[in-house]
Coordinates of C-alpha atoms in Angstrom, one line a residue:
X12 CA 0.0 0.0 0.0
X13 CA 1.4 3.3 -1.1
X14 CA -1.1 6.2 -0.7
X15 CA 1.5 8.9 -1.1
X16 CA 1.2 12.4 0.3
X17 CA -1.5 15.1 0.3
X18 CA -0.7 18.5 -1.0
X19 CA -3.0 21.5 -1.0
X20 CA -2.9 25.2 -1.8
X21 CA -5.1 28.2 -1.1
X22 CA -5.4 31.7 -2.5
X23 CA -7.6 34.7 -2.3
X24 CA -8.2 37.8 -4.4
X25 CA -9.9 40.9 -3.3
X26 CA -10.8 44.1 -5.2
X27 CA -12.1 47.1 -3.3
X28 CA -13.5 50.4 -4.7
X29 CA -14.8 53.4 -2.9
X30 CA -16.2 56.7 -4.0
X31 CA -16.5 59.7 -1.6
X32 CA -19.4 61.7 -3.0
X33 CA -19.2 64.5 -0.4
X34 CA -15.8 65.6 -1.9
X35 CA -17.3 65.5 -5.4
X36 CA -20.3 67.6 -4.3
X37 CA -18.1 70.3 -2.7
X38 CA -16.3 70.7 -6.1
X39 CA -19.4 72.6 -7.2
X40 CA -19.8 76.0 -5.4
X41 CA -23.6 75.9 -5.4
X42 CA -23.8 72.4 -4.1
X43 CA -21.2 73.2 -1.5
X44 CA -23.3 76.1 -0.2
X45 CA -26.4 73.9 0.1
X46 CA -24.4 71.2 1.8
X47 CA -23.0 73.7 4.3
X48 CA -26.5 75.1 4.9
X49 CA -28.4 71.8 5.4
X50 CA -25.7 69.1 5.7
X51 CA -24.1 69.9 9.1
X52 CA -26.6 71.4 11.5
X53 CA -24.5 70.4 14.5
X54 CA -21.5 72.4 13.2
X55 CA -23.6 75.5 12.5
X56 CA -25.1 75.2 16.0
X57 CA -21.7 75.2 17.7
X58 CA -20.4 78.0 15.4
X59 CA -23.5 80.1 16.2
X60 CA -23.0 79.5 19.9
X61 CA -19.4 80.6 19.7
X62 CA -20.1 83.6 17.4
X63 CA -23.0 85.1 19.4
X64 CA -22.3 88.0 21.6
X65 CA -24.3 90.0 24.1
X66 CA -24.8 93.8 24.0
X67 CA -25.9 96.2 26.7
X68 CA -28.6 94.9 28.9
X69 CA -27.7 91.3 28.1
X70 CA -29.5 91.3 24.8
X71 CA -28.0 88.8 22.4
X72 CA -26.7 90.4 19.2
X73 CA -27.7 88.6 16.0
X74 CA -25.1 87.7 13.5
X75 CA -25.7 87.8 9.8
X76 CA -26.3 84.4 8.3
X77 CA -28.3 82.9 11.2
X78 CA -31.4 80.9 10.2
X79 CA -33.9 82.9 12.2
X80 CA -36.2 83.9 9.4
X81 CA -34.9 87.4 9.1
X82 CA -32.5 89.3 6.9
X83 CA -30.0 92.1 7.5
X84 CA -30.9 95.5 6.0
X85 CA -29.0 98.8 6.1
X86 CA -29.5 102.5 5.3
X87 CA -26.7 105.2 5.1
X88 CA -27.1 109.0 4.7
X89 CA -24.4 111.6 4.9
X90 CA -24.2 115.4 5.1
X91 CA -26.7 115.9 8.0
X92 CA -26.5 118.9 10.3
X93 CA -27.5 118.6 14.0
X94 CA -28.4 121.3 16.6
X95 CA -27.8 120.6 20.2
X96 CA -30.7 118.6 21.9
X97 CA -32.9 119.0 18.8
X98 CA -34.1 115.6 17.4
X99 CA -33.3 115.1 13.7
X100 CA -35.8 113.0 11.7
X101 CA -34.4 110.5 9.3
X102 CA -36.5 108.4 6.9
X103 CA -34.9 105.1 6.1
X104 CA -37.7 103.1 4.6
X105 CA -36.3 99.8 5.8
X106 CA -39.7 98.4 6.8
X107 CA -38.7 97.4 10.4
X108 CA -38.5 98.9 13.9
X109 CA -35.7 96.5 14.9
X110 CA -33.0 99.0 14.0
X111 CA -29.8 100.4 15.5
X112 CA -28.5 103.8 14.7
X113 CA -24.9 105.0 14.7
X114 CA -23.5 108.4 13.8
X115 CA -20.0 109.5 12.6
X116 CA -18.4 112.9 12.2
X117 CA -16.4 114.0 9.2
X118 CA -13.3 112.4 10.6
X119 CA -15.1 109.0 11.0
X120 CA -15.2 109.2 14.8
X121 CA -18.3 107.9 16.6
X122 CA -20.9 110.4 17.8
X123 CA -23.1 109.1 20.6
X124 CA -26.6 110.3 20.8
X125 CA -30.2 109.3 21.6
X126 CA -32.3 107.4 19.1
X127 CA -36.1 107.1 19.0
X128 CA -38.0 104.8 16.7
X129 CA -41.1 106.5 15.2
X130 CA -42.3 103.7 12.9
X131 CA -40.9 101.1 10.6
X132 CA -39.8 103.8 8.1
X133 CA -38.6 106.7 10.3
X134 CA -36.4 107.4 13.4
X135 CA -35.2 110.5 15.2
X136 CA -31.6 111.1 16.5
X137 CA -30.6 113.7 19.1
X138 CA -27.1 114.8 20.1
X139 CA -26.0 117.2 22.9
X140 CA -24.0 119.7 20.7
X141 CA -24.1 121.4 17.3
X142 CA -22.3 119.4 14.7
X143 CA -22.1 119.6 10.9
X144 CA -21.7 117.0 8.1
X145 CA -22.8 113.9 10.1
X146 CA -23.2 110.5 8.5
X147 CA -26.0 108.3 9.9
X148 CA -25.8 104.5 9.5
X149 CA -29.0 102.5 10.3
X150 CA -28.8 98.7 10.5
X151 CA -31.8 96.5 11.2
X152 CA -33.4 93.2 10.7
X153 CA -36.7 92.5 9.1
X154 CA -38.7 89.3 8.4
X155 CA -37.3 87.8 5.2
X156 CA -39.4 87.0 2.2
X157 CA -39.8 83.3 2.1
X158 CA -39.1 81.8 -1.3
X159 CA -40.8 78.4 -0.9
X160 CA -39.8 77.3 -4.4
X161 CA -36.1 77.9 -3.5
X162 CA -36.4 76.1 -0.2
X163 CA -38.1 73.1 -1.8
X164 CA -35.4 73.0 -4.5
X165 CA -32.5 73.3 -2.0
X166 CA -34.0 70.7 0.4
X167 CA -34.5 68.3 -2.5
X168 CA -30.9 68.7 -3.7
X169 CA -29.8 68.3 -0.1
X170 CA -31.7 65.0 0.2
X171 CA -30.1 63.8 -3.0
X172 CA -26.7 64.8 -1.8
X173 CA -27.4 62.7 1.3
X174 CA -25.7 59.8 -0.5
X175 CA -22.3 60.5 1.0
X176 CA -20.3 57.5 -0.3
X177 CA -20.6 54.0 -1.7
X178 CA -18.1 51.1 -1.9
X179 CA -17.9 47.8 -3.7
X180 CA -15.8 44.8 -2.8
X181 CA -15.3 41.6 -4.6
X182 CA -13.5 38.8 -2.8
X183 CA -12.7 35.3 -4.0
X184 CA -11.1 32.6 -2.1
X185 CA -10.1 29.2 -3.5
X186 CA -8.1 26.1 -2.8
X187 CA -7.1 22.7 -4.2
X188 CA -6.3 19.4 -2.4
X189 CA -4.6 16.5 -4.2
X190 CA -4.3 13.2 -2.4
X191 CA -1.9 10.4 -3.5
X192 CA 0.9 12.8 -4.4
X193 CA 4.1 10.9 -4.8
X194 CA 7.0 13.4 -4.8
X195 CA 8.2 15.1 -1.7
X196 CA 8.2 18.7 -0.7
X197 CA 11.7 20.0 -0.3
X198 CA 12.6 23.5 -1.5
X199 CA 9.6 25.9 -1.3
X200 CA 7.2 23.0 -1.4
X201 CA 8.7 21.6 -4.6
X202 CA 10.9 18.8 -5.9
X203 CA 12.5 18.1 -9.2
X204 CA 11.0 15.0 -11.0
X205 CA 12.4 14.0 -14.4
X206 CA 13.5 17.5 -15.1
X207 CA 10.2 19.1 -14.1
X208 CA 9.5 20.9 -10.9
X209 CA 6.7 19.3 -9.0
X210 CA 4.0 20.4 -8.3
X211 CA 5.0 23.6 -10.2
X212 CA 5.4 27.2 -9.3
X213 CA 1.8 28.2 -10.2
X214 CA 0.4 25.6 -7.7
X215 CA 2.8 26.7 -5.0
X216 CA 1.7 30.3 -5.5
X217 CA -2.0 29.3 -5.1
X218 CA -3.0 29.2 -8.7
X219 CA -6.1 27.1 -9.5
X220 CA -6.0 24.8 -12.5
X221 CA -9.0 22.6 -13.3
X222 CA -6.7 20.2 -15.1
X223 CA -4.0 20.0 -12.5
X224 CA -4.9 16.5 -11.2
X225 CA -5.1 15.2 -14.8
X226 CA -1.7 16.6 -15.7
X227 CA -0.2 15.3 -12.4
X228 CA -1.5 11.8 -13.2
X229 CA 0.0 11.9 -16.7
X230 CA 3.4 12.9 -15.2
X231 CA 3.4 10.1 -12.7
X232 CA 2.9 12.3 -9.7
X233 CA -0.2 10.3 -8.4
X234 CA -0.1 6.9 -6.9
X235 CA -1.6 4.1 -8.9
X236 CA -2.6 2.2 -5.7
X237 CA -6.3 1.1 -6.2
X238 CA -7.0 1.5 -2.4
X239 CA -6.8 5.3 -2.7
X240 CA -10.3 6.4 -2.0
X241 CA -9.9 10.2 -1.4
X242 CA -11.0 12.5 -4.1
X243 CA -9.3 15.5 -5.6
X244 CA -11.1 18.6 -4.5
X245 CA -11.3 22.2 -5.6
X246 CA -13.3 24.8 -3.6
X247 CA -14.1 28.4 -4.3
X248 CA -16.2 31.2 -2.7
X249 CA -17.0 34.4 -4.3
X250 CA -18.6 37.3 -2.4
X251 CA -19.7 40.6 -3.7
X252 CA -20.5 43.4 -1.2
X253 CA -22.1 46.8 -1.9
X254 CA -22.3 49.4 0.8
X255 CA -23.5 53.0 0.9
X256 CA -24.0 55.6 3.6
X257 CA -26.9 58.0 3.2
X258 CA -27.6 61.1 5.5
X259 CA -30.9 62.6 4.1
X260 CA -31.2 64.9 7.1
X261 CA -29.4 65.9 10.3
X262 CA -29.1 63.1 12.8
X263 CA -30.3 60.4 10.4
X264 CA -28.0 57.8 8.9
X265 CA -29.0 55.0 6.6
X266 CA -26.6 52.2 5.8
X267 CA -27.5 50.4 2.6
X268 CA -26.0 47.0 1.9
X269 CA -26.3 44.3 -0.8
X270 CA -24.5 41.0 -1.0
X271 CA -24.2 37.9 -3.2
X272 CA -22.2 34.8 -2.1
X273 CA -21.7 31.7 -4.2
X274 CA -19.7 28.7 -2.8
X275 CA -18.7 25.8 -5.0
X276 CA -16.9 22.5 -4.2
X277 CA -15.7 20.2 -7.0
X278 CA -14.6 16.7 -6.2
X279 CA -13.6 13.7 -8.4
X280 CA -11.5 10.6 -8.1
X281 CA -8.4 10.1 -10.3
X282 CA -7.7 6.4 -10.7
X283 CA -5.3 4.5 -13.0
X284 CA -6.6 1.8 -15.3
X285 CA -4.7 -1.4 -16.2
X286 CA -2.5 0.6 -18.6
X287 CA -1.5 3.1 -15.9
X288 CA -3.6 5.9 -17.5
X289 CA -5.4 8.1 -15.1
X290 CA -9.1 8.9 -15.6
X291 CA -11.5 11.2 -13.7
X292 CA -14.5 9.5 -12.1
X293 CA -17.5 10.4 -10.1
X294 CA -17.5 14.2 -10.7
X295 CA -19.5 15.9 -8.0
X296 CA -20.2 19.6 -7.7
X297 CA -21.8 21.0 -4.5
X298 CA -22.1 24.3 -2.8
X299 CA -24.5 26.9 -1.4
X300 CA -25.8 30.3 -2.5
X301 CA -27.0 33.5 -0.8
X302 CA -28.2 36.8 -2.3
X303 CA -30.0 39.8 -0.7
X304 CA -33.6 40.3 -2.0
X305 CA -36.4 42.8 -1.4
X306 CA -39.5 41.1 0.0
X307 CA -41.0 44.2 1.5
X308 CA -44.0 44.1 -0.8
X309 CA -45.4 40.9 0.8
X310 CA -44.2 41.4 4.4
X311 CA -47.4 42.8 5.8
X312 CA -50.0 40.9 3.8
X313 CA -53.1 39.9 5.7
X314 CA -53.9 36.2 5.8
X315 CA -57.5 35.2 5.0
X316 CA -59.9 33.3 7.3
X317 CA -58.3 30.0 6.5
X318 CA -54.7 31.3 6.6
X319 CA -54.9 32.0 2.9
X320 CA -51.9 34.0 1.5
X321 CA -52.1 36.3 -1.6
X322 CA -48.3 35.8 -2.1
X323 CA -48.7 32.0 -2.1
X324 CA -51.6 32.3 -4.6
X325 CA -49.3 34.5 -6.8
X326 CA -46.6 31.8 -6.5
X327 CA -48.9 29.2 -7.9
X328 CA -50.1 31.5 -10.6
X329 CA -46.6 32.5 -11.6
X330 CA -45.6 29.0 -12.6
X331 CA -47.4 29.0 -16.0
X332 CA -45.7 32.3 -16.9
X333 CA -42.2 31.0 -15.9
X334 CA -42.8 27.7 -17.7
X335 CA -43.8 29.5 -20.9
X336 CA -40.7 31.7 -20.7
X337 CA -38.5 28.6 -20.3
X338 CA -40.2 26.9 -23.2
X339 CA -39.7 30.0 -25.3
X340 CA -36.0 30.1 -24.4
X341 CA -35.6 26.5 -25.5
X342 CA -37.7 27.0 -28.7
X343 CA -38.0 30.6 -29.9
X344 CA -40.9 29.5 -32.1
X345 CA -42.9 28.2 -29.2
X346 CA -46.4 29.7 -29.1
X347 CA -48.0 27.8 -26.2
X348 CA -49.6 25.2 -28.4
X349 CA -47.6 22.2 -27.1
X350 CA -48.7 21.4 -23.5
X351 CA -49.0 18.3 -21.3
X352 CA -52.0 17.0 -19.4
X353 CA -51.5 19.7 -16.8
X354 CA -51.7 22.6 -19.3
X355 CA -48.0 23.4 -18.9
X356 CA -45.4 23.4 -21.7
X357 CA -43.8 20.1 -22.5
X358 CA -40.8 19.5 -20.2
X359 CA -41.7 22.3 -17.8
X360 CA -44.5 21.1 -15.6
X361 CA -46.0 22.7 -12.5
X362 CA -43.5 20.8 -10.2
X363 CA -40.3 21.5 -12.2
X364 CA -37.5 22.9 -10.1
X365 CA -36.5 25.3 -12.9
X366 CA -40.1 26.6 -12.8
X367 CA -40.6 26.8 -9.1
X368 CA -37.5 28.8 -8.1
X369 CA -38.2 31.9 -10.3
X370 CA -41.9 31.7 -9.5
X371 CA -41.1 31.6 -5.7
X372 CA -38.8 34.6 -5.9
X373 CA -41.2 36.6 -8.1
X374 CA -44.2 36.0 -5.8
X375 CA -42.6 36.9 -2.5
X376 CA -40.5 39.7 -3.9
X377 CA -43.6 41.1 -5.7
X378 CA -41.8 41.1 -9.1
X379 CA -43.5 40.7 -12.4
X380 CA -43.0 37.0 -13.4
X381 CA -42.3 38.2 -16.9
X382 CA -39.2 40.1 -15.6
X383 CA -37.8 37.9 -12.9
X384 CA -34.5 36.2 -13.6
X385 CA -34.8 32.6 -14.7
X386 CA -31.4 31.6 -13.4
X387 CA -31.1 29.2 -10.5
X388 CA -28.4 31.4 -9.1
X389 CA -29.5 35.1 -9.9
X390 CA -26.6 37.3 -11.0
X391 CA -25.0 40.4 -9.5
X392 CA -27.7 42.8 -10.9
X393 CA -30.3 40.8 -9.1
X394 CA -29.0 41.9 -5.7
X395 CA -31.5 44.1 -3.8
X396 CA -30.8 46.6 -1.0
X397 CA -31.1 45.9 2.7
X398 CA -30.7 48.7 5.2
X399 CA -30.3 50.0 8.7
X400 CA -31.6 53.3 9.9
X401 CA -30.5 55.3 12.9
X402 CA -32.0 58.7 13.9
X403 CA -31.4 60.9 16.9
X404 CA -33.0 64.0 15.5
X405 CA -36.1 64.0 17.8
X406 CA -34.0 64.9 20.8
X407 CA -33.0 68.2 19.0
X408 CA -36.5 69.5 18.7
X409 CA -37.0 72.3 21.2
X410 CA -40.3 71.1 22.8
X411 CA -38.9 67.6 23.0
X412 CA -35.9 68.8 24.9
X413 CA -38.1 69.9 27.7
X414 CA -38.9 66.3 28.6
X415 CA -36.1 64.0 27.3
X416 CA -32.4 64.0 27.1
X417 CA -32.0 61.5 24.3
X418 CA -34.3 59.7 21.8
X419 CA -32.8 57.1 19.6
X420 CA -34.9 55.6 16.8
X421 CA -33.7 52.5 15.0
X422 CA -34.9 50.3 12.1
X423 CA -33.2 47.4 10.4
X424 CA -34.4 45.4 7.4
X425 CA -32.6 42.3 6.0
X426 CA -34.0 39.7 3.5
X427 CA -32.0 37.0 1.7
X428 CA -32.7 34.2 -0.8
X429 CA -30.8 31.1 0.1
X430 CA -29.9 27.8 -1.5
X431 CA -28.7 25.8 1.5
X432 CA -27.0 23.2 -0.6
X433 CA -26.9 21.9 -4.1
X434 CA -25.3 18.9 -5.8
X435 CA -24.5 17.7 -9.3
X436 CA -27.4 16.0 -10.9
X437 CA -25.7 12.8 -12.0
X438 CA -28.3 12.0 -14.7
X439 CA -28.0 15.5 -16.3
X440 CA -26.9 15.5 -19.9
X441 CA -26.4 18.7 -21.9
X442 CA -27.2 19.1 -25.5
X443 CA -25.5 21.1 -28.2
X444 CA -27.6 24.1 -27.3
X445 CA -26.4 24.0 -23.7
X446 CA -29.8 22.8 -22.4
X447 CA -30.8 19.7 -20.7
X448 CA -31.7 16.6 -22.8
X449 CA -32.8 14.1 -20.1
X450 CA -36.1 14.1 -18.2
X451 CA -37.3 12.9 -14.8
X452 CA -40.3 10.6 -14.0
X453 CA -42.7 13.4 -14.5
X454 CA -41.3 14.3 -17.9
X455 CA -39.7 17.5 -16.7
X456 CA -36.3 18.4 -18.0
X457 CA -33.6 17.6 -15.4
X458 CA -31.9 20.6 -14.0
X459 CA -28.1 20.8 -13.9
X460 CA -28.1 21.1 -10.1
X461 CA -30.1 19.0 -7.7
X462 CA -31.5 21.2 -4.9
X463 CA -33.5 19.9 -2.0
X464 CA -35.0 23.3 -0.9
X465 CA -34.6 27.0 -1.2
X466 CA -35.6 29.7 1.4
X467 CA -36.3 33.3 2.0
X468 CA -35.3 34.7 5.4
X469 CA -36.7 38.1 6.2
X470 CA -36.0 40.1 9.4
X471 CA -37.1 43.4 10.8
X472 CA -34.8 43.5 13.8
X473 CA -36.2 45.8 14.8
X474 CA -39.1 47.0 12.7
X475 CA -39.2 50.0 15.0
X476 CA -37.3 50.8 18.2
X477 CA -37.4 53.8 20.5
X478 CA -34.8 54.2 23.3
X479 CA -35.7 57.2 25.4
X480 CA -33.8 58.8 28.4
X481 CA -36.0 61.3 30.2
X482 CA -34.8 64.3 32.1
X483 CA -35.9 62.8 35.4
X484 CA -33.5 59.7 34.9
X485 CA -36.4 57.5 33.7
X486 CA -35.5 55.3 30.7
X487 CA -38.0 53.6 28.5
X488 CA -38.0 51.4 25.4
X489 CA -40.5 50.5 22.8
X490 CA -39.6 47.9 20.2
X491 CA -41.4 45.8 17.6
X492 CA -39.6 42.9 15.9
X493 CA -40.9 40.8 13.0
X494 CA -39.4 37.8 11.1
X495 CA -40.6 35.5 8.4
X496 CA -38.9 32.3 7.1
X497 CA -40.2 30.7 3.9
X498 CA -38.8 27.3 2.8
X499 CA -39.8 25.8 -0.5
X500 CA -39.1 22.0 -0.4
X501 CA -38.9 20.1 -3.7
X502 CA -39.3 16.7 -2.1
X503 CA -42.9 17.3 -0.9
X504 CA -43.8 20.3 -3.1
X505 CA -44.8 22.6 -0.3
X506 CA -43.8 25.9 1.5
X507 CA -43.2 26.0 5.2
X508 CA -43.9 29.4 6.5
X509 CA -42.7 30.5 10.0
X510 CA -43.8 33.9 11.2
X511 CA -42.7 35.6 14.4
X512 CA -43.8 38.9 15.8
X513 CA -42.7 40.5 19.1
X514 CA -43.8 43.6 21.0
X515 CA -41.5 44.9 23.8
X516 CA -42.1 47.6 26.3
X517 CA -39.4 48.4 28.9
X518 CA -38.9 51.0 31.7
X519 CA -36.1 51.7 34.1
X520 CA -35.4 54.1 36.9
X521 CA -32.4 54.8 39.1
X522 CA -32.7 56.0 42.7
X523 CA -29.5 57.7 43.9
X524 CA -27.9 57.2 47.3
X525 CA -30.4 54.7 48.7
X526 CA -29.6 53.5 52.2
X527 CA -30.2 49.9 53.2
X528 CA -29.3 47.8 56.3
X529 CA -27.8 44.3 55.7
X530 CA -26.6 42.3 58.7
X531 CA -26.5 45.4 60.9
X532 CA -24.3 47.1 58.3
X533 CA -25.5 50.2 56.5
X534 CA -24.9 50.6 52.7
X535 CA -25.5 53.6 50.6
X536 CA -25.6 53.2 46.8
X537 CA -27.8 53.6 43.7
X538 CA -30.8 51.3 43.3
X539 CA -31.8 50.5 39.7
X540 CA -35.3 49.2 38.9
X541 CA -36.2 47.6 35.6
X542 CA -39.5 46.4 34.1
X543 CA -39.8 44.6 30.7
X544 CA -43.0 43.5 29.1
X545 CA -43.0 41.3 26.0
X546 CA -45.7 39.8 23.9
X547 CA -44.5 37.3 21.2
X548 CA -46.5 35.4 18.6
X549 CA -45.0 32.6 16.4
X550 CA -46.9 30.4 13.9
X551 CA -45.8 27.7 11.5
X552 CA -47.9 26.9 8.4
X553 CA -47.5 24.3 5.8
X554 CA -48.7 25.4 2.3
X555 CA -48.8 22.5 -0.1
X556 CA -48.9 23.4 -3.8
X557 CA -52.1 21.4 -4.3
X558 CA -54.0 21.6 -1.0
X559 CA -55.1 23.8 1.9
X560 CA -52.7 25.5 4.4
X561 CA -52.3 23.8 7.7
X562 CA -51.0 25.2 11.0
X563 CA -48.7 22.8 12.6
X564 CA -47.4 24.8 15.6
X565 CA -47.5 28.2 17.1
X566 CA -48.1 30.1 20.4
X567 CA -48.7 33.5 21.9
X568 CA -46.2 34.0 24.7
X569 CA -46.5 36.8 27.3
X570 CA -43.5 37.6 29.4
X571 CA -43.0 40.1 32.3
X572 CA -39.6 40.6 33.9
X573 CA -38.8 42.9 36.8
X574 CA -35.6 43.2 38.7
X575 CA -33.8 45.5 41.2
X576 CA -30.1 45.9 41.3
X577 CA -28.2 47.3 44.2
X578 CA -24.4 47.7 44.4
X579 CA -23.3 46.8 47.9
X580 CA -19.7 47.6 47.0
X581 CA -17.3 47.7 44.1
X582 CA -17.2 43.9 44.3
X583 CA -20.7 42.9 45.5
X584 CA -23.9 43.3 43.5
X585 CA -27.3 42.3 44.9
X586 CA -30.1 41.5 42.4
X587 CA -33.8 40.7 43.1
X588 CA -36.0 39.5 40.3
X589 CA -39.6 38.3 39.6
X590 CA -40.4 36.8 36.1
X591 CA -43.7 35.6 34.7
X592 CA -44.2 33.7 31.5
X593 CA -47.5 32.5 30.0
X594 CA -47.8 30.4 26.8
X595 CA -51.1 30.0 24.9
X596 CA -50.7 27.6 21.9
X597 CA -52.7 28.1 18.7
X598 CA -52.9 24.3 18.3
X599 CA -55.5 22.4 20.3
X600 CA -53.4 19.4 21.1
X601 CA -50.8 21.5 23.0
X602 CA -51.5 22.6 26.6
X603 CA -51.2 26.2 27.8
X604 CA -48.5 26.8 30.5
X605 CA -47.7 29.5 33.0
X606 CA -44.4 29.9 34.9
X607 CA -43.3 32.1 37.8
X608 CA -39.7 32.6 38.6
X609 CA -38.5 34.7 41.5
X610 CA -35.5 35.0 43.7
X611 CA -32.3 36.8 44.3
X612 CA -28.6 36.6 43.3
X613 CA -25.4 37.9 44.7
X614 CA -22.5 38.5 42.4
X615 CA -19.0 38.8 43.6
X616 CA -16.2 40.0 41.3
X617 CA -12.7 38.8 42.0
X618 CA -10.8 41.0 39.6

């Protein structure tokens, strides 16, 4: 027995690209002005706070450029003659009584006097001495004329410029493993054999060659021992990631992502025949696939009285459209005339894997079945966005500040289409046109890949979340979560639908410097109380292609958790808790349950 050695190599390639759109926007002066006006409210607020000053009497002086709904106006008149203690009338026509008057003599020195506002167009100014050739400067503020069209235009441009950046990364990792390798690894993993360096520089550097095992066998690098039962394998994983950061308004950030991952494992046995010639046997290709999709259109559908689903009905109806498209792809002259006993095109029946997968994606993604991709593994352009939203802008509203310190609003959406595993269909034969030639027992054309099931996993985690810290140290939380898992099985031709929905309400409060007596020893520390209420519903439905939906399991669970934490010292923490849980199943053959759990715990920290 001579099974030789095993050699393997790995390699990875990564390509990253990123575009900073904010820098691009600022190259255009008009866009830069809008971005500075609407894009950085916090920076303007700090600058305004630093730039503001207070005049006599503590009145804050307004600086030009503040967004207070007013505009700065100015009137200047020279050559005025004043008599001592005689008011001089000046008509300025500025249209505002919010004015300030300054006077200068012919040398430019300030003349102080007494001003009196008559109306929004006239003032009087009085000095205590005779003076000639005086210049009067009147500055004021008046309510600005609102140009709503301009505001709408600038706001719209600001929202568009909320897309700050985007990046794309493509990463591919791969590797090969060859058993039965006869040479030895000496210098840099290589050895000279009959004037040839084995296994070769490309293999040592991680290069992937589909014919490497075949060439190795022809060069005598693989053992001809018939007891070798380990296959030659090649694996690869390709992942494409898209990310973008969007800030449509102050305090709001939206992170958009899209992803596609395809993993493939190739294995085959290389055995020598009686003449010592190596042949590949038992080729097997397996792997898995994931791509982000957008199933928002069917997330909130209302089930009928018998758990009927409009999306599932669309799935069943989409099959004929997909089947006709596949038949048209095989025969461009197909006009729908050739059908089997089910009314579907010949070779693409209602249970065909190639028909069901696109129909499944189209129905639950709310896509026109005439436009959905027919590929088993949808391409890069089929990636759809998922997102995460964070917003803390509520806490900046003036009337909200009176009651709360911080308000954080969160929302996350993620939905993926998954092929958990696929294998080579050993009976598949490809014709000259690249399409399948063989059929299964139901006369459907055999697909190239044999798949047991596909699924769509959708998560709103959370659908909506509010985390609030009040000014009186009270904290509160309101959260709604929602998930949906759809699994299409090709073995029993049915969809398993699992839905979960959870409502969470939480409150907490901290009492400062609470005194308690434990074993005649007095402690003084903060006491933190916490209350959490949760109502969760989950339900599992089986939806056969030809039959009525059936609920198999599900329950409504109510949970109440309360606890009190008290820090006895920097090492001891005392906690009291009372928990209550109640389960009410939707299925009659499962009993309802209720559970109380209460007690205390003492935590001691060594470090």
